[in-house]
Coordinates of C-alpha atoms in Angstrom, one line a residue:
Chain A
M1 CA -20.1 23.2 -9.8
S2 CA -17.8 25.2 -7.5
E3 CA -15.0 23.6 -5.6
A4 CA -14.9 23.8 -1.9
P5 CA -12.2 26.3 -0.9
R6 CA -9.0 24.8 0.5
L7 CA -8.0 25.5 4.0
P8 CA -5.6 28.4 4.3
R9 CA -2.1 27.3 4.7
A10 CA -0.7 27.6 8.2
P11 CA 1.1 31.0 8.1
S12 CA 4.6 31.3 9.3
R13 CA 3.6 34.3 11.4
P14 CA -0.1 34.2 12.1
A15 CA -2.0 37.5 12.0
D16 CA -2.1 39.0 15.4
G17 CA -5.0 41.3 14.6
L18 CA -3.2 44.4 15.6
G19 CA -2.4 45.5 12.1
L20 CA 0.8 47.3 13.2
R21 CA 2.1 47.8 9.7
R22 CA -0.7 50.3 9.1
A23 CA -0.6 51.6 12.7
I24 CA 3.0 52.5 12.6
P25 CA 4.1 53.3 9.0
D26 CA 7.6 52.4 8.0
R27 CA 8.7 55.8 6.7
M28 CA 8.3 58.5 9.3
L29 CA 9.9 56.8 12.3
P30 CA 13.0 55.5 10.6
S31 CA 13.6 58.9 9.0
V32 CA 13.5 60.7 12.3
V33 CA 15.5 58.1 14.1
A34 CA 18.1 58.2 11.3
A35 CA 18.5 62.0 11.8
M36 CA 18.9 61.4 15.5
A37 CA 21.4 58.6 14.9
F38 CA 23.4 60.9 12.6
L39 CA 23.6 63.6 15.3
A40 CA 24.5 60.9 17.8
A41 CA 27.3 59.7 15.5
L42 CA 28.8 63.2 15.4
A43 CA 28.5 63.6 19.1
L44 CA 30.2 60.2 19.6
A45 CA 33.0 61.2 17.2
G46 CA 33.4 64.4 19.3
A47 CA 33.5 62.4 22.5
V48 CA 36.0 59.9 21.2
G49 CA 38.1 62.7 19.7
A50 CA 38.2 64.7 22.9
H51 CA 39.1 61.6 24.9
A52 CA 41.9 60.9 22.4
L53 CA 43.2 64.4 22.6
A54 CA 43.1 64.4 26.4
T55 CA 45.0 61.1 26.4
R56 CA 47.6 62.4 23.9
W57 CA 48.2 65.7 25.6
S58 CA 48.4 64.3 29.1
G59 CA 50.9 61.7 27.9
G60 CA 52.7 63.9 25.4
A61 CA 53.3 67.7 25.6
G62 CA 51.7 67.9 29.1
A63 CA 54.4 65.6 30.5
I64 CA 57.3 67.7 29.1
V65 CA 59.2 70.2 31.3
I66 CA 61.8 72.5 29.8
V67 CA 64.6 73.9 32.0
Q68 CA 66.7 76.8 30.6
V69 CA 70.0 77.5 32.3
P70 CA 71.6 80.8 31.3
E71 CA 75.4 81.0 31.3
P72 CA 75.6 77.3 31.7
L73 CA 79.4 77.2 31.9
A74 CA 79.7 79.8 34.6
A75 CA 80.5 78.7 38.2
A76 CA 77.5 77.5 40.2
T77 CA 76.5 79.3 43.4
P78 CA 78.7 78.1 46.3
G79 CA 76.9 75.6 48.5
A80 CA 74.6 74.4 45.8
A81 CA 73.6 70.8 45.5
G82 CA 76.2 68.7 43.8
G83 CA 79.0 70.0 46.0
A84 CA 82.5 70.3 44.6
A85 CA 81.7 68.0 41.7
A86 CA 79.2 70.4 40.3
G87 CA 81.4 73.2 39.3
T88 CA 79.4 74.8 36.5
R89 CA 75.8 76.0 36.7
I90 CA 74.6 73.3 34.3
D91 CA 76.3 70.6 36.2
A92 CA 74.7 71.8 39.4
V93 CA 71.2 71.8 37.8
Q94 CA 71.8 68.4 36.2
A95 CA 72.8 67.0 39.5
T96 CA 69.7 68.3 41.2
L97 CA 67.4 67.0 38.5
A98 CA 69.1 63.6 38.6
G99 CA 68.1 63.2 42.2
M100 CA 64.5 64.2 41.5
P101 CA 61.8 61.4 41.6
G102 CA 59.1 61.1 38.9
I103 CA 61.3 61.9 35.9
A104 CA 61.1 59.3 33.1
S105 CA 63.9 60.8 31.0
R106 CA 66.2 63.8 31.0
H107 CA 68.0 65.1 27.9
L108 CA 70.4 68.0 27.5
L109 CA 70.0 69.5 24.1
D110 CA 73.3 69.6 22.2
A111 CA 74.4 72.4 19.9
R112 CA 72.9 70.8 16.8
E113 CA 69.5 70.4 18.4
L114 CA 69.6 74.0 19.6
D115 CA 70.5 75.0 16.0
Q116 CA 67.5 73.2 14.7
L117 CA 65.3 74.7 17.4
L118 CA 66.3 78.3 16.4
Q119 CA 66.4 77.7 12.7
P120 CA 62.9 79.0 12.0
W121 CA 63.8 82.3 13.6
L122 CA 67.4 82.7 12.6
G123 CA 67.2 81.0 9.2
G124 CA 70.0 79.3 7.2
H125 CA 71.0 75.7 6.9
G126 CA 74.2 74.3 8.3
G127 CA 75.9 77.7 8.7
A128 CA 73.6 78.8 11.4
H129 CA 75.6 77.0 14.1
A130 CA 78.5 79.4 13.6
D131 CA 76.2 82.3 14.3
L132 CA 74.7 80.7 17.3
L133 CA 78.1 80.2 18.9
A134 CA 78.4 83.9 19.1
L135 CA 75.1 84.2 21.0
P136 CA 74.8 83.8 24.8
L137 CA 72.5 80.8 24.5
P138 CA 71.2 79.1 27.6
A139 CA 71.5 75.3 28.1
V140 CA 68.2 73.6 27.6
V141 CA 67.3 70.4 29.5
Q142 CA 64.2 68.5 28.4
L143 CA 62.5 66.4 31.1
R144 CA 59.7 63.9 30.5
L145 CA 57.7 63.2 33.6
Q146 CA 56.5 59.8 34.5
S147 CA 52.8 59.1 34.0
G148 CA 50.9 60.8 36.8
A149 CA 53.9 62.5 38.2
S150 CA 54.1 66.2 38.7
L151 CA 56.9 68.7 39.2
P152 CA 57.8 69.4 42.8
P153 CA 56.7 73.0 43.5
A154 CA 59.9 73.9 45.2
L155 CA 62.1 72.8 42.3
P156 CA 62.2 76.1 40.4
D157 CA 63.4 78.0 43.5
A158 CA 66.0 75.3 44.3
L159 CA 67.4 75.5 40.7
D160 CA 67.4 79.3 40.9
R161 CA 69.4 79.2 44.0
Q162 CA 72.1 77.1 42.3
A163 CA 72.0 78.9 39.0
P164 CA 70.2 82.2 39.3
G165 CA 68.1 83.0 36.3
T166 CA 67.2 79.4 35.6
L167 CA 63.7 79.1 34.0
V168 CA 61.5 76.1 34.5
E169 CA 58.7 75.9 31.9
D170 CA 56.2 73.4 33.2
S171 CA 53.6 72.4 30.5
A172 CA 51.4 71.0 33.2
A173 CA 49.7 74.4 33.8
W174 CA 48.4 74.8 30.3
S175 CA 48.1 71.1 29.8
D176 CA 45.7 71.0 32.8
R177 CA 43.6 73.7 31.2
L178 CA 43.6 71.8 27.9
L179 CA 42.6 68.7 29.8
A180 CA 39.8 70.5 31.5
L181 CA 38.7 71.8 28.1
T182 CA 38.7 68.3 26.6
Y183 CA 36.8 66.9 29.6
S184 CA 34.3 69.7 29.1
L185 CA 34.0 68.8 25.4
Q186 CA 33.5 65.1 26.4
A187 CA 30.8 66.2 28.9
C188 CA 29.1 68.3 26.2
A189 CA 29.3 65.3 23.8
G190 CA 27.8 63.1 26.4
L191 CA 25.0 65.6 27.1
A192 CA 24.3 65.8 23.4
L193 CA 24.1 62.0 23.2
L194 CA 21.7 62.0 26.1
T195 CA 19.6 64.7 24.5
V196 CA 19.5 62.9 21.2
A197 CA 18.5 59.6 23.0
A198 CA 15.8 61.5 24.9
V199 CA 14.4 63.0 21.7
A200 CA 14.6 59.7 19.9
G201 CA 12.7 58.1 22.8
W202 CA 10.1 60.9 22.7
V203 CA 9.6 60.5 18.9
V204 CA 9.2 56.7 19.4
A205 CA 6.7 57.3 22.2
L206 CA 4.7 59.7 20.0
A207 CA 4.7 57.3 17.1
T208 CA 3.6 54.5 19.4
R209 CA 0.8 56.6 20.8
A210 CA -0.3 57.5 17.3
G211 CA -0.3 53.8 16.5
I212 CA -2.3 53.0 19.6
V213 CA -4.9 55.6 18.6
R214 CA -5.1 54.3 15.1
R215 CA -5.6 50.7 16.3
R216 CA -7.5 51.4 19.5
G217 CA -10.5 49.3 18.5
A218 CA -8.3 46.3 17.5
I219 CA -6.3 46.6 20.8
E220 CA -9.4 46.7 22.9
L221 CA -10.8 43.8 21.0
V222 CA -7.7 41.5 21.5
H223 CA -7.6 42.7 25.1
S224 CA -11.2 41.5 25.6
L225 CA -10.4 38.3 23.8
G226 CA -7.8 37.5 26.4
A227 CA -4.6 39.1 25.1
T228 CA -2.1 39.8 27.9
D229 CA -0.5 43.2 28.2
S230 CA 2.8 41.6 27.3
Y231 CA 1.4 40.3 24.1
V232 CA 0.2 43.7 22.9
A233 CA 3.3 45.5 24.2
Q234 CA 5.6 42.9 22.6
R235 CA 4.1 43.4 19.2
F236 CA 4.3 47.2 19.3
A237 CA 7.9 47.0 20.7
R238 CA 9.0 44.6 18.0
R239 CA 7.6 46.9 15.3
T240 CA 9.0 50.1 16.7
G241 CA 12.3 48.5 17.7
F242 CA 12.8 47.2 14.2
L243 CA 12.0 50.6 12.6
A244 CA 14.3 52.4 15.1
L245 CA 17.0 49.8 14.3
V246 CA 16.6 50.5 10.5
G247 CA 16.7 54.3 11.3
G248 CA 19.9 53.8 13.3
I249 CA 21.6 51.8 10.5
I250 CA 20.7 54.5 8.0
G251 CA 21.9 57.3 10.3
A252 CA 25.2 55.5 11.0
L253 CA 25.8 54.8 7.3
V254 CA 25.1 58.5 6.4
A255 CA 27.5 59.6 9.2
L256 CA 30.4 57.4 8.0
P257 CA 31.5 59.5 5.0
V258 CA 30.9 62.7 7.0
L259 CA 33.3 61.4 9.7
A260 CA 35.8 60.4 7.0
Q261 CA 35.6 63.8 5.4
L262 CA 36.1 65.5 8.8
S263 CA 39.1 63.3 9.4
R264 CA 40.6 64.5 6.1
L265 CA 40.2 68.0 7.2
A266 CA 41.6 67.3 10.7
A267 CA 44.6 65.4 9.4
P268 CA 47.1 68.3 9.3
F269 CA 46.5 69.0 12.9
S270 CA 47.1 65.5 14.0
T271 CA 50.6 65.1 12.6
G272 CA 52.0 68.4 13.5
A273 CA 52.8 69.0 9.8
A274 CA 52.6 72.7 9.0
A275 CA 51.4 72.0 5.5
G276 CA 50.7 69.2 3.1
G277 CA 47.2 68.4 4.2
A278 CA 46.1 64.9 4.3
A279 CA 48.7 63.8 1.8
G280 CA 51.3 63.7 4.5
A281 CA 49.0 62.4 7.2
T282 CA 49.3 59.0 8.8
P283 CA 46.8 57.5 11.0
L284 CA 47.7 57.7 14.7
A285 CA 45.7 55.1 16.6
G286 CA 44.0 56.6 19.6
T287 CA 44.1 60.2 18.6
L288 CA 41.1 62.1 17.2
P289 CA 42.8 63.5 14.1
G290 CA 44.8 60.3 13.6
V291 CA 41.7 58.3 14.1
L292 CA 39.9 60.3 11.4
V293 CA 42.8 60.4 9.0
Q294 CA 42.0 58.4 6.0
V295 CA 44.2 55.5 5.0
G296 CA 46.2 56.4 2.0
G297 CA 45.7 60.0 2.8
G298 CA 44.1 62.8 0.7
G299 CA 42.1 62.5 -2.5
G300 CA 38.7 61.0 -2.8
G301 CA 39.8 57.5 -2.0
G302 CA 38.7 57.9 1.6
L303 CA 35.1 57.9 0.6
L304 CA 35.3 54.2 -0.1
P305 CA 33.6 52.3 2.8
G306 CA 36.5 49.9 3.3
L307 CA 39.0 52.7 3.5
M308 CA 36.8 54.7 5.8
L309 CA 36.4 51.7 8.2
D310 CA 40.1 51.2 8.1
A311 CA 40.6 54.8 9.1
L312 CA 38.3 54.7 12.1
P313 CA 39.8 54.0 15.5
L314 CA 38.7 51.2 17.7
P315 CA 36.4 53.2 20.0
L316 CA 34.6 54.6 17.0
L317 CA 34.5 51.3 15.2
V318 CA 32.8 49.8 18.2
A319 CA 30.5 52.8 18.8
L320 CA 29.2 53.2 15.3
P321 CA 27.7 49.7 14.9
S322 CA 26.4 49.9 18.5
L323 CA 24.4 53.1 17.5
P324 CA 21.7 51.2 15.6
L325 CA 21.5 48.7 18.4
A326 CA 21.1 51.5 20.8
T327 CA 18.3 53.1 18.7
G328 CA 16.6 49.7 18.3
L329 CA 16.8 49.2 22.1
I330 CA 15.4 52.7 22.8
G331 CA 12.6 52.0 20.3
W332 CA 11.8 48.6 21.9
L333 CA 11.9 49.9 25.5
T334 CA 9.9 53.1 24.8
A335 CA 7.2 51.2 23.0
Q336 CA 7.0 48.6 25.8
A337 CA 6.6 51.4 28.4
T338 CA 4.2 53.4 26.3
V339 CA 1.9 50.5 25.4
R340 CA 1.9 49.1 29.0
A341 CA 1.1 52.5 30.4
W342 CA -1.8 52.9 28.0
L343 CA -3.1 49.3 28.7
R344 CA -3.3 50.0 32.4
R345 CA -6.3 52.1 31.7
L346 CA -8.2 49.0 30.6
P347 CA -9.4 46.8 33.3
Chain B
M1 CA -20.7 30.8 37.9
I2 CA -21.8 34.5 38.0
R3 CA -22.7 36.3 41.2
L4 CA -23.4 40.0 41.4
S5 CA -24.1 41.6 44.7
D6 CA -25.3 45.2 44.9
V7 CA -23.2 46.1 41.9
S8 CA -23.2 49.7 40.6
L9 CA -21.3 51.3 37.7
R10 CA -20.6 54.9 37.1
I11 CA -19.2 56.1 33.8
G12 CA -17.7 59.5 32.9
N13 CA -14.4 61.2 32.7
G14 CA -14.2 62.9 36.1
P15 CA -12.9 61.7 39.4
N16 CA -15.1 60.0 41.9
W17 CA -15.1 62.3 44.9
P18 CA -17.9 64.3 46.5
G19 CA -18.3 67.9 45.3
R20 CA -16.3 67.2 42.1
T21 CA -18.8 68.9 39.8
R22 CA -18.6 72.1 42.0
F23 CA -14.9 72.4 41.2
L24 CA -14.6 70.8 37.8
G25 CA -18.0 71.5 36.2
R26 CA -19.7 69.2 33.7
A27 CA -16.5 67.5 32.7
A28 CA -16.5 65.8 36.1
Q29 CA -20.0 64.6 35.9
R30 CA -20.3 60.8 36.2
R31 CA -23.5 59.0 35.4
E32 CA -24.6 55.9 37.3
V33 CA -25.6 53.4 34.7
L34 CA -26.0 50.4 37.0
Q35 CA -27.4 50.7 40.5
G36 CA -27.5 48.0 43.2
V37 CA -27.7 45.1 40.7
S38 CA -27.7 41.6 42.4
F39 CA -28.3 38.3 40.7
T40 CA -26.8 34.8 40.3
V41 CA -26.6 32.7 37.2
P42 CA -25.6 29.1 37.7
A43 CA -23.3 27.2 35.3
G44 CA -25.1 25.9 32.2
A45 CA -28.1 28.3 32.5
F46 CA -29.6 30.4 29.8
R47 CA -30.7 34.0 30.6
W48 CA -32.4 36.7 28.5
L49 CA -31.2 40.1 29.4
L50 CA -34.1 42.5 28.7
G51 CA -34.9 46.2 29.0
A52 CA -35.6 49.2 26.9
S53 CA -32.8 51.1 25.2
G54 CA -30.6 52.8 27.8
A55 CA -31.8 50.5 30.5
G56 CA -28.2 49.4 31.2
K57 CA -28.1 46.0 29.3
S58 CA -24.8 46.8 27.4
S59 CA -23.3 48.3 30.6
L60 CA -24.1 45.1 32.5
L61 CA -22.7 43.0 29.7
R62 CA -19.6 45.2 29.8
V63 CA -19.2 44.4 33.5
L64 CA -19.8 40.7 32.9
Q65 CA -17.2 40.6 30.1
L66 CA -14.6 42.4 32.3
G67 CA -14.7 45.4 30.1
A68 CA -15.4 47.7 33.1
M69 CA -15.0 47.2 36.8
P70 CA -18.0 47.8 39.1
T71 CA -17.8 51.0 41.0
T72 CA -19.2 49.4 44.1
G73 CA -20.5 45.9 45.0
E74 CA -19.2 42.4 44.6
F75 CA -18.7 40.6 41.3
E76 CA -17.8 36.9 41.4
L77 CA -17.0 35.0 38.2
F78 CA -16.1 31.3 38.0
G79 CA -15.7 31.5 41.8
T80 CA -13.1 34.4 41.6
S81 CA -13.7 37.8 43.1
V82 CA -13.1 40.0 40.0
Q83 CA -12.2 43.2 41.9
R84 CA -9.6 41.4 44.0
A85 CA -8.2 39.3 41.2
P86 CA -4.7 40.2 39.9
R87 CA -4.5 41.5 36.4
R88 CA -3.1 38.3 35.0
Q89 CA -6.0 36.3 36.4
L90 CA -8.5 38.6 34.6
V91 CA -6.8 37.5 31.4
R92 CA -7.5 33.8 32.3
L93 CA -11.1 34.7 33.1
R94 CA -11.5 36.5 29.8
R95 CA -10.3 33.4 28.0
R96 CA -13.0 31.4 29.6
M97 CA -15.8 33.5 28.0
G98 CA -16.9 34.3 24.5
V99 CA -18.5 37.6 23.6
V100 CA -20.7 38.5 20.7
F101 CA -20.5 42.3 20.5
Q102 CA -23.4 44.4 19.4
D103 CA -21.2 45.9 16.7
L104 CA -19.6 42.5 16.0
R105 CA -16.0 44.0 16.0
L106 CA -14.7 41.7 13.3
L107 CA -11.3 43.0 12.2
P108 CA -11.7 44.2 8.6
E109 CA -8.1 43.4 7.5
L110 CA -8.3 39.8 8.6
S111 CA -10.0 37.0 6.8
V112 CA -13.0 35.2 8.3
F113 CA -10.6 32.4 9.2
D114 CA -8.1 34.6 10.9
N115 CA -10.8 36.5 12.8
V116 CA -12.3 33.3 14.2
A117 CA -8.8 31.9 14.9
L118 CA -7.8 35.0 16.9
P119 CA -8.9 33.8 20.4
M120 CA -7.1 30.5 19.9
R121 CA -3.9 32.2 18.8
L122 CA -4.1 34.6 21.7
A123 CA -4.4 31.5 23.9
Q124 CA -1.2 30.2 22.2
I125 CA -2.8 27.0 20.9
A126 CA -0.7 25.1 18.4
E127 CA -1.3 26.2 14.8
P128 CA -2.3 22.7 13.4
R129 CA -5.1 22.5 16.1
V130 CA -6.1 26.1 15.2
Q131 CA -6.4 25.1 11.6
A132 CA -8.5 22.1 12.3
E133 CA -10.8 23.5 14.9
V134 CA -11.5 26.8 13.2
S135 CA -12.3 25.0 9.9
E136 CA -14.7 22.7 11.8
M137 CA -16.3 25.6 13.6
L138 CA -16.8 27.6 10.3
N139 CA -18.3 24.5 8.6
W140 CA -20.6 24.0 11.6
I141 CA -21.8 27.6 11.4
G142 CA -22.2 27.5 7.7
L143 CA -19.2 29.6 6.6
G144 CA -17.1 26.7 5.4
R145 CA -16.9 28.2 1.9
R146 CA -16.1 31.8 3.1
L147 CA -12.9 31.0 5.0
L148 CA -10.7 33.5 3.1
A149 CA -13.3 36.2 2.6
R150 CA -12.9 39.6 4.4
P151 CA -15.7 40.6 6.8
G152 CA -16.6 43.4 4.3
E153 CA -17.4 40.8 1.7
L154 CA -19.9 39.0 3.9
S155 CA -23.6 39.6 4.3
G156 CA -24.9 40.9 7.7
G157 CA -26.0 37.4 8.7
E158 CA -22.7 35.9 7.7
Q159 CA -20.8 38.5 9.7
Q160 CA -23.1 37.7 12.7
R161 CA -22.3 34.0 12.4
A162 CA -18.6 34.8 12.0
A163 CA -18.7 36.8 15.2
I164 CA -20.5 33.9 17.0
A165 CA -17.9 31.5 15.7
R166 CA -15.1 33.7 17.1
A167 CA -17.0 33.8 20.5
V168 CA -17.4 30.0 20.8
V169 CA -14.3 28.7 19.0
L170 CA -12.6 28.1 22.4
R171 CA -15.7 26.3 23.7
P172 CA -16.0 28.8 26.5
P173 CA -18.1 27.9 29.6
L174 CA -19.7 31.4 29.4
L175 CA -21.1 33.1 26.3
L176 CA -22.3 36.7 26.4
A177 CA -24.2 38.2 23.4
D178 CA -25.3 41.8 23.0
E179 CA -28.2 42.1 20.6
P180 CA -26.8 39.4 18.4
T181 CA -29.8 39.4 16.1
G182 CA -30.0 43.2 15.8
S183 CA -29.2 43.5 12.1
L184 CA -30.9 40.2 10.9
D185 CA -34.3 39.4 9.5
A186 CA -36.6 37.1 11.4
P187 CA -35.6 33.8 9.8
Q188 CA -31.9 34.5 10.2
A189 CA -32.5 35.7 13.8
L190 CA -34.3 32.4 14.6
R191 CA -31.5 30.4 13.0
L192 CA -28.9 32.3 15.1
M193 CA -30.9 31.7 18.3
E194 CA -31.1 28.0 17.5
L195 CA -27.3 28.1 17.4
L196 CA -27.0 29.8 20.7
M197 CA -29.5 27.4 22.3
E198 CA -27.5 24.5 20.9
L199 CA -24.4 25.8 22.5
N200 CA -26.3 26.2 25.8
Q201 CA -27.3 22.5 25.5
L202 CA -23.7 21.6 25.0
G203 CA -23.0 23.1 28.4
S204 CA -22.2 26.7 28.0
T205 CA -23.8 29.3 30.2
V206 CA -25.4 31.8 27.8
I207 CA -26.6 35.4 28.5
V208 CA -28.3 37.2 25.6
A209 CA -29.2 40.8 25.7
T210 CA -32.1 41.7 23.3
H211 CA -35.2 43.8 22.9
N212 CA -36.7 41.3 20.4
D213 CA -39.9 40.2 22.2
H214 CA -40.7 37.7 19.4
L215 CA -37.5 35.8 20.1
V216 CA -38.0 35.9 23.9
R217 CA -41.5 34.4 23.4
H218 CA -40.2 31.8 20.9
F219 CA -37.3 30.6 23.1
Q220 CA -38.7 30.3 26.6
A221 CA -36.0 31.0 29.3
P222 CA -35.6 33.0 32.5
S223 CA -34.9 36.6 32.0
L224 CA -33.1 39.5 33.8
R225 CA -34.9 42.8 33.2
L226 CA -33.3 46.1 33.7
D227 CA -34.9 49.5 34.0
R228 CA -32.8 52.7 34.3
G229 CA -29.9 50.8 35.6
R230 CA -31.8 48.8 38.2
L231 CA -32.6 45.1 38.0
V232 CA -36.4 44.9 38.2
E233 CA -37.0 41.3 37.3
D234 CA -35.0 38.1 37.9
G235 CA -36.9 35.4 36.2
A236 CA -35.1 32.6 38.1
R237 CA -36.1 34.1 41.4
A238 CA -39.3 35.8 40.3
V239 CA -38.3 38.8 42.3
L240 CA -39.6 42.2 41.4
V241 CA -37.8 45.3 42.5
P242 CA -39.9 48.4 42.2

């Protein structure tokens, strides 16, 4: 005698009848989204790096002005600013600069600093100063402009009148070009991100459409049984959103060692060290190379996830985890829109 | 309950504007499968829907189950004008009717229990109540021992009963059945019709499309007869349209 079958246990998530595990397989979509997320991570790193470089240049080299005064100890041109107190050319120039607004600091290089400056060209250690004394060297004044300040256009002429031959090397000209370049790089990275997002959305839409075609009969059935558009769209969106999230996580994880490796390669450029590679590099928060420099420098230790995370700057640390969230959101929204658009064809 | 007034239905891929075939060719051809159909079915009634193959029975049932909107005319269901109803209200109307499809449309990957439970779950009824009522329904219809079987493991008659159980599990006030006995032998068909009559006696309005004259003679009820998309007989009004 056969026993009567027991009732099925109440499932934790009852079957919705749409069979989406078969409609949208769990391999293709995450793989493609992972590739998109990887590209997006590179573009993000580029954007963050360009931004850091722009910040660094505008606050560093771009804010420096070098004033060279030849024959600094000769008498200044009569009637120059500074009056009788400014007897020498360098005194006259210093007096003019002292009255100029927008200067954060002003520093006259002494003989030792000039010696160090010329050492790469003239060679020698310690003894070079004696040789330098015999050369007609100009006095060099280093100015650091306040943030956002710029050199008055009339200043070079004014200085030249007091001490003819005075040169003013304003870094702002090439700094502006560099800034324009970095902004262009940022814009390119942004465009790349948008393109990657659009392609990811397109891929999700295609996968969703394919899923709809595969389960068209089931969708039409649940629709005729009283399912709302939201019900069907929600289930598709949950599935594709989850798969896109998984793809995003994979892509971000794959990108992590690549970014760390890039940082190791970029380390020498970040510190200004002529040689020594990553061994001499130290992380500089907020700058691209510094960001990417591995903690502990060089070697293979940087491939350890903990060290890689330590090496990443805050903007990238925030952006990388948000990448899977963004891919998941793109997947969810695209599936919602695709399914709802398709359902509108049904009465 | 149901009121159709001069309803017609055209099907096809092309747009619906004059001279379309001249510009778009055969792809734009639209066939009128229902023409000027008018009838009323009161609540709690039983109607046979008769006609030869291709007469328009399935098309009329498609309109009645809100699977297609009439091209012209007025369709009123449960006192609601279907064409003017917002989309959300159509969902509510669909939940008030059960449909037995000609091809049954049981989902092969779901068990009999889950297939029958589907309308209740779509209506967001609490799971304990779903468990109790679906089990009761399957016992009543004679499938109490096949709860966990897949549709592919059932005989034709069992599949038919499972489809009926899914259609009536929400106790809908309207039941539409398209050739529900099509794949059954005579005794099974009679048993199935007895079930539908029982549901009708419990208060549901039932419309059954069939071309089985034996059943129509056995179960006396007013009939709606279609011929080439036109209603030519309304048993309740005894009106003949040439």
